[in-house]
Coordinates of C-alpha atoms in Angstrom, one line a residue:
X10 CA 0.0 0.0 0.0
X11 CA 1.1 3.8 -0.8
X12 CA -0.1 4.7 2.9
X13 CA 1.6 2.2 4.9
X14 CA 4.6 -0.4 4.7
X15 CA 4.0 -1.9 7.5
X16 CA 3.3 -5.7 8.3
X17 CA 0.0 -7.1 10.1
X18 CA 0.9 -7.7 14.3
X19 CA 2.2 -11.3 14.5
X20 CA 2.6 -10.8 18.6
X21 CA 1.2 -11.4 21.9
X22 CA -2.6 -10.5 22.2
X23 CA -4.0 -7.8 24.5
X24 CA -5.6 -9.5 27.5
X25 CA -8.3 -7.2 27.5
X26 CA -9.1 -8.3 23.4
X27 CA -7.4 -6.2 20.8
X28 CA -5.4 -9.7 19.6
X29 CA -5.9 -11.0 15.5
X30 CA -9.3 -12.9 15.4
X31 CA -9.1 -16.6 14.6
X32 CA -9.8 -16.7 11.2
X33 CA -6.9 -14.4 9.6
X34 CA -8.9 -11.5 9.5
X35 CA -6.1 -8.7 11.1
X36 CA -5.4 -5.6 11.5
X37 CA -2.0 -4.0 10.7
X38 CA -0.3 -3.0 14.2
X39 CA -0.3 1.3 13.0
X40 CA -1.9 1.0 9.8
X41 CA -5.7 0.3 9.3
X42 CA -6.9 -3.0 8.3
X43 CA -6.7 -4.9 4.9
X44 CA -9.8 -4.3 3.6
X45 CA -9.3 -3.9 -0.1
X46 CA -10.6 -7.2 0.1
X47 CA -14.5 -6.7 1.2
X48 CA -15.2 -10.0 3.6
X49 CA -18.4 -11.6 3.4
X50 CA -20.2 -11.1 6.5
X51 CA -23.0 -13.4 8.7
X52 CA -25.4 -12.2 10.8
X53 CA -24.8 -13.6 14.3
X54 CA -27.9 -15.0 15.9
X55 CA -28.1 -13.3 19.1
X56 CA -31.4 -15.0 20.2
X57 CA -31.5 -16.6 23.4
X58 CA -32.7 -20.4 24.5
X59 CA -34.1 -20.9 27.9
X60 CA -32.0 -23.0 30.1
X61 CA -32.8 -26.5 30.5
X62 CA -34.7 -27.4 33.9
X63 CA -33.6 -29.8 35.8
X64 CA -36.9 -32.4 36.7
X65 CA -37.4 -34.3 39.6
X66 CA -33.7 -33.7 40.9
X67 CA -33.1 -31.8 44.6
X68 CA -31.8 -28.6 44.3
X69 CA -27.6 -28.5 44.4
X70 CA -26.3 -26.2 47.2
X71 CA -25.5 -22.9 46.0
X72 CA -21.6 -22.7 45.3
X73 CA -20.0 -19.1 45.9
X74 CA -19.0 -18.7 42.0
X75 CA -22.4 -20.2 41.0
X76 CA -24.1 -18.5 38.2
X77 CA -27.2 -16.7 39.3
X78 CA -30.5 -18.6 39.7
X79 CA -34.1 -18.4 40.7
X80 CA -32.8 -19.6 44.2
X81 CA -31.2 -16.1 45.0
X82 CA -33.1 -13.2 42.9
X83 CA -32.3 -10.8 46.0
X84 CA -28.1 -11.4 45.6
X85 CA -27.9 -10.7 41.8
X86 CA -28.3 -7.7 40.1
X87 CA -29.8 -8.0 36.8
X88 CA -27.7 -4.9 35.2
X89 CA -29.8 -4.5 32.1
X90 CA -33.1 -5.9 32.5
X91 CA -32.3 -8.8 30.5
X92 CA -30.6 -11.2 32.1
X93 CA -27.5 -11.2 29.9
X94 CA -25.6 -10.0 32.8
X95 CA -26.2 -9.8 36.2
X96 CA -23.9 -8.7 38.8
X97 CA -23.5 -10.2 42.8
X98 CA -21.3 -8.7 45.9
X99 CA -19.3 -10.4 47.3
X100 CA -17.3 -8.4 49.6
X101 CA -19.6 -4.7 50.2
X102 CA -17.3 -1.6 49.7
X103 CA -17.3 1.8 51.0
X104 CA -20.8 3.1 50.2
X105 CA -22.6 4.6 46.8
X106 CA -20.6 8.0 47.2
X107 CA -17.5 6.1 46.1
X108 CA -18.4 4.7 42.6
X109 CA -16.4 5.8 40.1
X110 CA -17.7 7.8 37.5
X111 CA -17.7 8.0 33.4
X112 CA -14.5 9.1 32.2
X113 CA -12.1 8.5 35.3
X114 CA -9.2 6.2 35.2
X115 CA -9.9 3.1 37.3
X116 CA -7.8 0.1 38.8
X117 CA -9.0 -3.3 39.1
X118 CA -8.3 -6.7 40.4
X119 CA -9.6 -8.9 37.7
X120 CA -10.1 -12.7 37.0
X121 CA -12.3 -14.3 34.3
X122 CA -13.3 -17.9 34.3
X123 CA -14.7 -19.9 31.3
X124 CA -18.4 -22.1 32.6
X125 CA -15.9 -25.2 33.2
X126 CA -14.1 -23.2 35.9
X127 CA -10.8 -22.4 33.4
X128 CA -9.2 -19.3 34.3
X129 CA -8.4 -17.5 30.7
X130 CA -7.5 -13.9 32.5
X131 CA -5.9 -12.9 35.9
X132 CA -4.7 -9.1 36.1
X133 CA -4.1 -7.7 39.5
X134 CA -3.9 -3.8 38.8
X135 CA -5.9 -3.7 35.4
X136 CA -6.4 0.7 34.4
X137 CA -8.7 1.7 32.1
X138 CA -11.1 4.8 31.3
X139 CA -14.4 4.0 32.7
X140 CA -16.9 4.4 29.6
X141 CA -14.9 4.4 26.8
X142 CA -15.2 0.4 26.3
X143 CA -11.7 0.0 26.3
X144 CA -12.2 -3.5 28.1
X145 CA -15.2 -6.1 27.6
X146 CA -18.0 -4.5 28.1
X147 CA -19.2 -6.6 30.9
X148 CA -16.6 -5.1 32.7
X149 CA -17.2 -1.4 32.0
X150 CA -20.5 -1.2 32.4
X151 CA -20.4 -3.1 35.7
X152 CA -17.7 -1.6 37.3
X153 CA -19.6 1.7 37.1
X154 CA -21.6 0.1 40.2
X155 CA -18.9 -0.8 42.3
X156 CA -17.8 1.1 45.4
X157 CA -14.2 1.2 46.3
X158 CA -13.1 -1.8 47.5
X159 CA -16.1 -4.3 46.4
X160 CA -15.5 -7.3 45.5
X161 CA -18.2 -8.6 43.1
X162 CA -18.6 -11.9 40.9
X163 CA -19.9 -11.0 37.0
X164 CA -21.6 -13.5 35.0
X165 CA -21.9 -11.8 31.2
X166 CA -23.2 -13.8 28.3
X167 CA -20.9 -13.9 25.4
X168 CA -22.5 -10.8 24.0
X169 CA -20.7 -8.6 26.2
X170 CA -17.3 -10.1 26.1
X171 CA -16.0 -11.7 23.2
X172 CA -19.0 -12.4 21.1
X173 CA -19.5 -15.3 18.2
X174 CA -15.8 -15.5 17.2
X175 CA -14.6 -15.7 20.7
X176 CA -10.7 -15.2 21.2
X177 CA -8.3 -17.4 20.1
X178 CA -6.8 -19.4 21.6
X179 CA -8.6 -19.6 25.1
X180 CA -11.9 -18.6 25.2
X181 CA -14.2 -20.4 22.7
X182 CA -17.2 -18.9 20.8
X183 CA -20.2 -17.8 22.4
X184 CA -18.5 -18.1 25.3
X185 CA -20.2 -17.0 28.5
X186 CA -17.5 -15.8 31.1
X187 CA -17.8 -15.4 35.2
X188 CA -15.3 -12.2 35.6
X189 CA -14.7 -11.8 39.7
X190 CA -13.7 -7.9 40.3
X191 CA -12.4 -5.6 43.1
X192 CA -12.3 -2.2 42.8
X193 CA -8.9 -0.6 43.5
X194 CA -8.9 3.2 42.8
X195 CA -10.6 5.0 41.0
X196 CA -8.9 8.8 39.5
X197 CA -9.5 11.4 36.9
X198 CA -7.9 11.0 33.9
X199 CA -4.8 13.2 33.0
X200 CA -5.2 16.0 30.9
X201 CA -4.9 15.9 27.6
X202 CA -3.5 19.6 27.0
X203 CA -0.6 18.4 29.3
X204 CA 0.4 15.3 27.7
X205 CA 3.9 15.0 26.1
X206 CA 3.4 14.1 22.8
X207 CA 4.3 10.8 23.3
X208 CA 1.8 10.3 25.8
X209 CA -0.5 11.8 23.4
X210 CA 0.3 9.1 20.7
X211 CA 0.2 6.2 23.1
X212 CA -3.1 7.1 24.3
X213 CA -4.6 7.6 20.6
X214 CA -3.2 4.4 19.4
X215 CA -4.5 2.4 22.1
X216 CA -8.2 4.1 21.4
X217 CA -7.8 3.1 18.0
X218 CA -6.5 -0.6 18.6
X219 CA -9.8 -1.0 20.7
X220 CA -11.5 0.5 17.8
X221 CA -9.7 -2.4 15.5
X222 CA -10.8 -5.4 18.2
X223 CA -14.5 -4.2 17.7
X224 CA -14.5 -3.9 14.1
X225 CA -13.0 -7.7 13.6
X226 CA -16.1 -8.7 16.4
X227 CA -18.0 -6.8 13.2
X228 CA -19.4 -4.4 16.3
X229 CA -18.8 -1.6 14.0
X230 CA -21.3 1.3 16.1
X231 CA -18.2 0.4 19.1
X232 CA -15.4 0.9 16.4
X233 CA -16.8 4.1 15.1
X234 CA -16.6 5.2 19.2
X235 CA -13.4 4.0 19.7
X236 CA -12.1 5.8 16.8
X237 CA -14.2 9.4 17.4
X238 CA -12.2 9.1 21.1
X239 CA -8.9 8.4 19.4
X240 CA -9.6 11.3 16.9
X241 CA -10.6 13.5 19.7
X242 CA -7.8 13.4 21.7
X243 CA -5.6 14.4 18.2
X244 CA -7.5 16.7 17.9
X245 CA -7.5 18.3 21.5
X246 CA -5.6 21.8 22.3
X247 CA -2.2 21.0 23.8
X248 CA -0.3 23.4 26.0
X249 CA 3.0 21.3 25.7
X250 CA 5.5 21.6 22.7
X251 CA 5.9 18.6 20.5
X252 CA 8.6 18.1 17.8
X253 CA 8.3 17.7 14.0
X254 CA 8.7 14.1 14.2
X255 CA 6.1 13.9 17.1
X256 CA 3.5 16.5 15.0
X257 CA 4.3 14.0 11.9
X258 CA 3.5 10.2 14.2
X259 CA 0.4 11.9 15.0
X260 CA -0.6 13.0 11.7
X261 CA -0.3 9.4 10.9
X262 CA -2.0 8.2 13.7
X263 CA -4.9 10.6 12.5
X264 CA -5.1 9.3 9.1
X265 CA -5.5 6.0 10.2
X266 CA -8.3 6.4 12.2
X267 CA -10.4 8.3 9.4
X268 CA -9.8 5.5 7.3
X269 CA -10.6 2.2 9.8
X270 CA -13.5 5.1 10.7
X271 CA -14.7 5.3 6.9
X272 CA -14.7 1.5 6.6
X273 CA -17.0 1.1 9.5
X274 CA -19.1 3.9 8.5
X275 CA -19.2 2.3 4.8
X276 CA -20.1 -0.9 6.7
X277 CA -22.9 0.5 8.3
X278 CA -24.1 2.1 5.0
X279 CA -23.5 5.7 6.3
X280 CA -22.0 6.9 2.8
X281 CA -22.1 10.6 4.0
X282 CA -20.3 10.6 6.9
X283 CA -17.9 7.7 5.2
X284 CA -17.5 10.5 2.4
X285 CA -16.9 13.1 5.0
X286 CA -13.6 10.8 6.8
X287 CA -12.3 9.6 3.3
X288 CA -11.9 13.1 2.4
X289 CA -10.5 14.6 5.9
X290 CA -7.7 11.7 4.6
X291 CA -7.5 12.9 1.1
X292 CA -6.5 15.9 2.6
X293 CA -3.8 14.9 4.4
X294 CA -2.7 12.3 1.8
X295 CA -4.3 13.0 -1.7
X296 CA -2.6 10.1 -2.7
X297 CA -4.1 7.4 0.1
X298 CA -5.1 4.8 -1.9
X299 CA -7.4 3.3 0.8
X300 CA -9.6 6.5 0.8
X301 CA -9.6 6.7 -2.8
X302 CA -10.4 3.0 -2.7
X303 CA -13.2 3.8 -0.5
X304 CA -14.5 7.0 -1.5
X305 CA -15.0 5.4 -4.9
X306 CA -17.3 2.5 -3.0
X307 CA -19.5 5.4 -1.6
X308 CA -19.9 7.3 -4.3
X309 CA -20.6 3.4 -6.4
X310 CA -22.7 2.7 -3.7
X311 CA -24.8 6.2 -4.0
X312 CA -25.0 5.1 -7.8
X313 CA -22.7 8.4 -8.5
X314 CA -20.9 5.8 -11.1
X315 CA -19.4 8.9 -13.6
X316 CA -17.9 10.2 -10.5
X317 CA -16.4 7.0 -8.7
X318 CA -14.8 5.8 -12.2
X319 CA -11.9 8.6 -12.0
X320 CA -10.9 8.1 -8.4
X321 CA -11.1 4.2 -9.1
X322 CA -8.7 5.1 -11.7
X323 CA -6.4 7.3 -9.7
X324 CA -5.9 4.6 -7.7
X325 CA -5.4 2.1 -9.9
X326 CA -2.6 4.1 -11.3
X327 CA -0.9 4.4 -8.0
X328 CA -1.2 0.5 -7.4
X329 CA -1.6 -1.0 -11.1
X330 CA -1.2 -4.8 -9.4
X331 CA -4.2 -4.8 -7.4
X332 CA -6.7 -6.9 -8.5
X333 CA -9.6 -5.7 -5.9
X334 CA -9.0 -2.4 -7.6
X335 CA -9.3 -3.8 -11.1
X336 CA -12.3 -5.7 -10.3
X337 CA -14.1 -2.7 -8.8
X338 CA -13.2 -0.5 -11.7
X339 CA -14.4 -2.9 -14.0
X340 CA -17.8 -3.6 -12.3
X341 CA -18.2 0.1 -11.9
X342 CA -17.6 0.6 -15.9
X343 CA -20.3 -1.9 -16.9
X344 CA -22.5 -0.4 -14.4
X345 CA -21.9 3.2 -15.7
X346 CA -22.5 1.9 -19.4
X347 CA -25.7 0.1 -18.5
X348 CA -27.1 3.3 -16.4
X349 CA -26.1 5.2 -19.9
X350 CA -28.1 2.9 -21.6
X351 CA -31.2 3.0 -19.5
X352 CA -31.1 6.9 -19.3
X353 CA -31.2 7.2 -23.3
X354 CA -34.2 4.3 -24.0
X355 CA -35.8 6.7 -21.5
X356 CA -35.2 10.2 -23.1
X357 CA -36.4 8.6 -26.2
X358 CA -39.8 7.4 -24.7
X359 CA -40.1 10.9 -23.0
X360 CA -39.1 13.0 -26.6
X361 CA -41.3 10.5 -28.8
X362 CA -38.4 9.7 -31.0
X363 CA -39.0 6.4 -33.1
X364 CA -36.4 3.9 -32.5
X365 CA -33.0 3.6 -34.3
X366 CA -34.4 0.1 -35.8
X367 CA -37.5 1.6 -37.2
X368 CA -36.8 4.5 -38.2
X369 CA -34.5 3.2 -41.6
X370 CA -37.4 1.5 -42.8
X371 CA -40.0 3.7 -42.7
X372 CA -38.1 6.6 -44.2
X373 CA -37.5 4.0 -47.3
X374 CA -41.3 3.1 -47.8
X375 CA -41.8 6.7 -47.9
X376 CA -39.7 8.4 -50.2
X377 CA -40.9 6.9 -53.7
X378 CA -44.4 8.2 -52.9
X379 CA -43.3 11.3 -51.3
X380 CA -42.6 13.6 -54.1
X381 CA -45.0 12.7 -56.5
X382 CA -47.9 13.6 -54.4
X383 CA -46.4 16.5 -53.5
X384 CA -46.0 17.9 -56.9
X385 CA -49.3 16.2 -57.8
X386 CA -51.0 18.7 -55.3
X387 CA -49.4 21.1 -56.3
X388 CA -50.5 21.0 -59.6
X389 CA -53.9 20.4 -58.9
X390 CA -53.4 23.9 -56.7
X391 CA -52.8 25.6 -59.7
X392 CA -55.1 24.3 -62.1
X393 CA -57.9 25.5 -59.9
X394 CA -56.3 28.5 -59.1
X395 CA -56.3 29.2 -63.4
X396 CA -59.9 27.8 -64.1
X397 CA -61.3 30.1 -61.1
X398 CA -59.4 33.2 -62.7
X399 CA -60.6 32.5 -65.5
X400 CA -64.6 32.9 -64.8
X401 CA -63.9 35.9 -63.0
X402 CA -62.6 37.7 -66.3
X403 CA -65.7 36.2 -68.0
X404 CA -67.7 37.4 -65.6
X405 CA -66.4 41.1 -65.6
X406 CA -66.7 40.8 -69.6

C-alpha cells in the first residue's frame, strides 16, 4: 500500500481483546486493516434459548462462584433488564458515594473464568477509562456500580465479552465468562493539553486498537466510538511543545483512524459521513489509496458511477497490481454503461423519438411516394387556381 509499509501484528494479544481474530482476518499494528478485500459477512444469531430445567432432581447447594438462579433473585443484580448480565457482591465496599464515574481512570483486580471453571484472564492492577469500552463491556458497564473496595462476581453472556468468534486461543465462541472484580482506585484521567506528545500518541493508538478489536467482532457502532475518542484526543488543544517528528506520528496516527473510521461507516451504509472521513484523509494524503479505494465505494454505492470511475482510476494508477481495484473498476464501468443505456431508452420514450431500428425502414417506404404527391397537389393547386381566374374575367366581360 502507498499509505503504509508496515506488516499485520504477528505478537502477543492484548488481554483485554485487541489480539488478531481466529480466522486471519487482522489488522495491521499502526496502519488500518486490509480491507481492499471486502469479507463476506453473517449475521450472528443473538437470540437466546431458555436454560434447560432440571426435573425431579433436589436442588444442588448454592456454590459461591455459582451463576445466578431463581434460588437467590435478592443477591444478583440484573444490570440491564435482561438477564445477559447480572452482577452479585461479594465483599460490600465503602458506600454509593465512592463509585467511580464516566471518564475516570480506574484500577481493578480482575479474574475471568470460562463455565468449566478455566481461568483464561488474571490481572491484578488492570487501568482503564471507565466508559470508553476499552475492556469487555461486561466489565465497564459493571464496574460503574462498584464502590471502592467491592468485590463482586460477574456472570456476562458472550454478548458482552468476546462475542461469536470468541478469542483465540482460550476462550471459545459464544463463550459465556464469570469475571470476579475488586475495585482498586478510582482517578481522573490526566489532561490531555498536558500530555507530552508521546503520551498523546500512546493514548490515541491504544483508542484506536480498541477501535480495531471491535471492528473484527463486526461491532462496528463500538469501532466508530473508539475511533471518534482516538480522533478527539488528536484533535485536542495542547499546552505542551511537540517536535516535528512527534506533529508527523500523530498525523499518521490521525489518518489512520479516518480511514478504519470510513470502513466502519461504509459498513454501516453511512455513505455521508464515510464521504466526510475519506476526504478529511484525502486531505492529508491526496494520494491514500485506501480512501480513494473507499470513497469510490461510496460514491458506487450512492449510484454516482461517472464520478467513482476517475478516483477508481487514480488509484489504480498508484497500485496498477491490485486486482480488488481492477475488479471494482471494472464492475463500476459496466455499471456506468448500463445506467447510460437505461437513461437514453428513456429520453427517447419521454421525446417521442421512433427507435434507431424503425426508423430506416420507414423513411425507405416513404420516399418513392413522397414527391409525387407533393408535386401532384401542387399541380392540382394551380389548375384551380387558373380555371377560377378565369370565370372571373368572364364574368367582368
Amino acid at each position: 500500500m502507498a499509505s503504509s509499509g508496515e506488516e499485520p501484528r504477528s505478537g502477543s494479544p492484548d488481554r483485554t481483546g485487541t489480539e488478531p481474530t481466529a480466522d486471519g482476518a487482522q489488522l495491521d499494528t499502526a496502519e488500518d486493516f486490509e480491507v481492499l478485500e471486502e469479507e463476506e459477512e453473517e449475521e450472528d444469531d443473538l437470540s437466546e434459548l431458555p436454560p434447560l430445567e432440571d426435573v425431579g432432581r433436589p436442588p444442588a447447594p448454592p456454590r459461591e462462584d455459582a451463576q445466578p438462579s431463581e434460588q437467590d433473585p435478592q443477591e444478583w443484580v440484573d444490570v440491564l433488564g435482561s438477564g445477559l448480565l447480572k452482577k452479585k457482591t461479594l465483599v460490600p465496599g465503602q458506600g454509593v458515594d465512592t463509585r467511580p464515574l464516566k471518564g475516570q481512570d480506574v484500577t481493578v483486580r480482575l479474574k475471568a473464568t470460562l463455565e468449566d471453571g478455566s481461568v483464561v484472564e488474571e490481572n491484578p492492577a488492570l487501568t482503564f477509562t471507565l466508559g470508553d469500552c476499552d475492556v469487555l463491556q461486561a466489565l465497564d458497564l459493571c464496574v460503574q456500580l462498584l464502590e471502592m473496595g467491592e468485590t463482586a462476581l460477574i456472570v456476562s453472556d458472550a454478548k458482552y465479552c468476546y462475542g461469536a468468534q470468541g478469542r483465540s486461543p482460550d476462550v471459545p465462541p459464544n463463550a459465556a465468562l464469570t469475571l470476579e472484580v475488586e475495585l482498586l482506585a478510582a482517578q481522573d484521567a490526566p489532561d490531555l493539553e498536558l500530555l507530552s506528545g508521546k503520551e498523546k500518541i500512546e493514548l490515541a493508538n491504544r483508542k484506536r486498537e480498541r477501535g480495531n478489536f471491535f471492528y473484527q467482532q463486526a461491532d462496528y457502532v463500538l469501532a466508530i466510538n473508539s475511533y471518534d475518542i482516538a480522533l478527539k484526543i488528536i484533535g485536542s488543544s495542547s499546552k505542551v511543545d511537540f517536535s516535528p517528528d512527534e506533529e508527523a506520528e500523530l498525523l499518521d496516527v490521525k489518518v489512520k483512524c479516518l480511514n478504519n473510521l470510513a470502513a466502519s461507516q461504509l459498513k454501516l451504509d453511512h455513505y455521508e459521513a464515510a464521504l466526510k472521513s475519506c476526504n478529511l484523509v484525502l486531505e492529508h494524503q491526496p494520494g491514500n489509496i485506501k480512501a480513494l479505494f473507499r470513497k469510490g465505494k461510496v460514491l458506487a454505492q450512492q449510484g454516482e458511477y461517472r464520478e467513482a470511475i476517475p478516483i477508481l482510476k487514480a488509484a489504480l494508477k498508484l497500485e496498477p497490481s491490485n486486482k480488488t481495484i481492477h475488479a471494482e473498476l471494472s464492475k463500476l464501468v459496466k455499471k456506468h454503461a448500463d445506467q447510460k443505456n437505461v437513461e437514453t431508452e428513456m429520453y427517447r420514450k419521454m421525446l417521442g423519438n421512433p427507435s434507431a431500428a424503425g426508423a430506416p425502414g420507414k423513411c425507405k417506404d416513404k420516399l418513392p411516394w413522397s414527391i409525387p404527391w407533393k408535386w401532384l397537389f401542387g399541380a392540382t393547386a394551380i389548375a384551380l387556381g387558373g380555371v377560377a381566374l378565369s370565370v372571373v374575367i368572364a364574368a367582368r366581360n
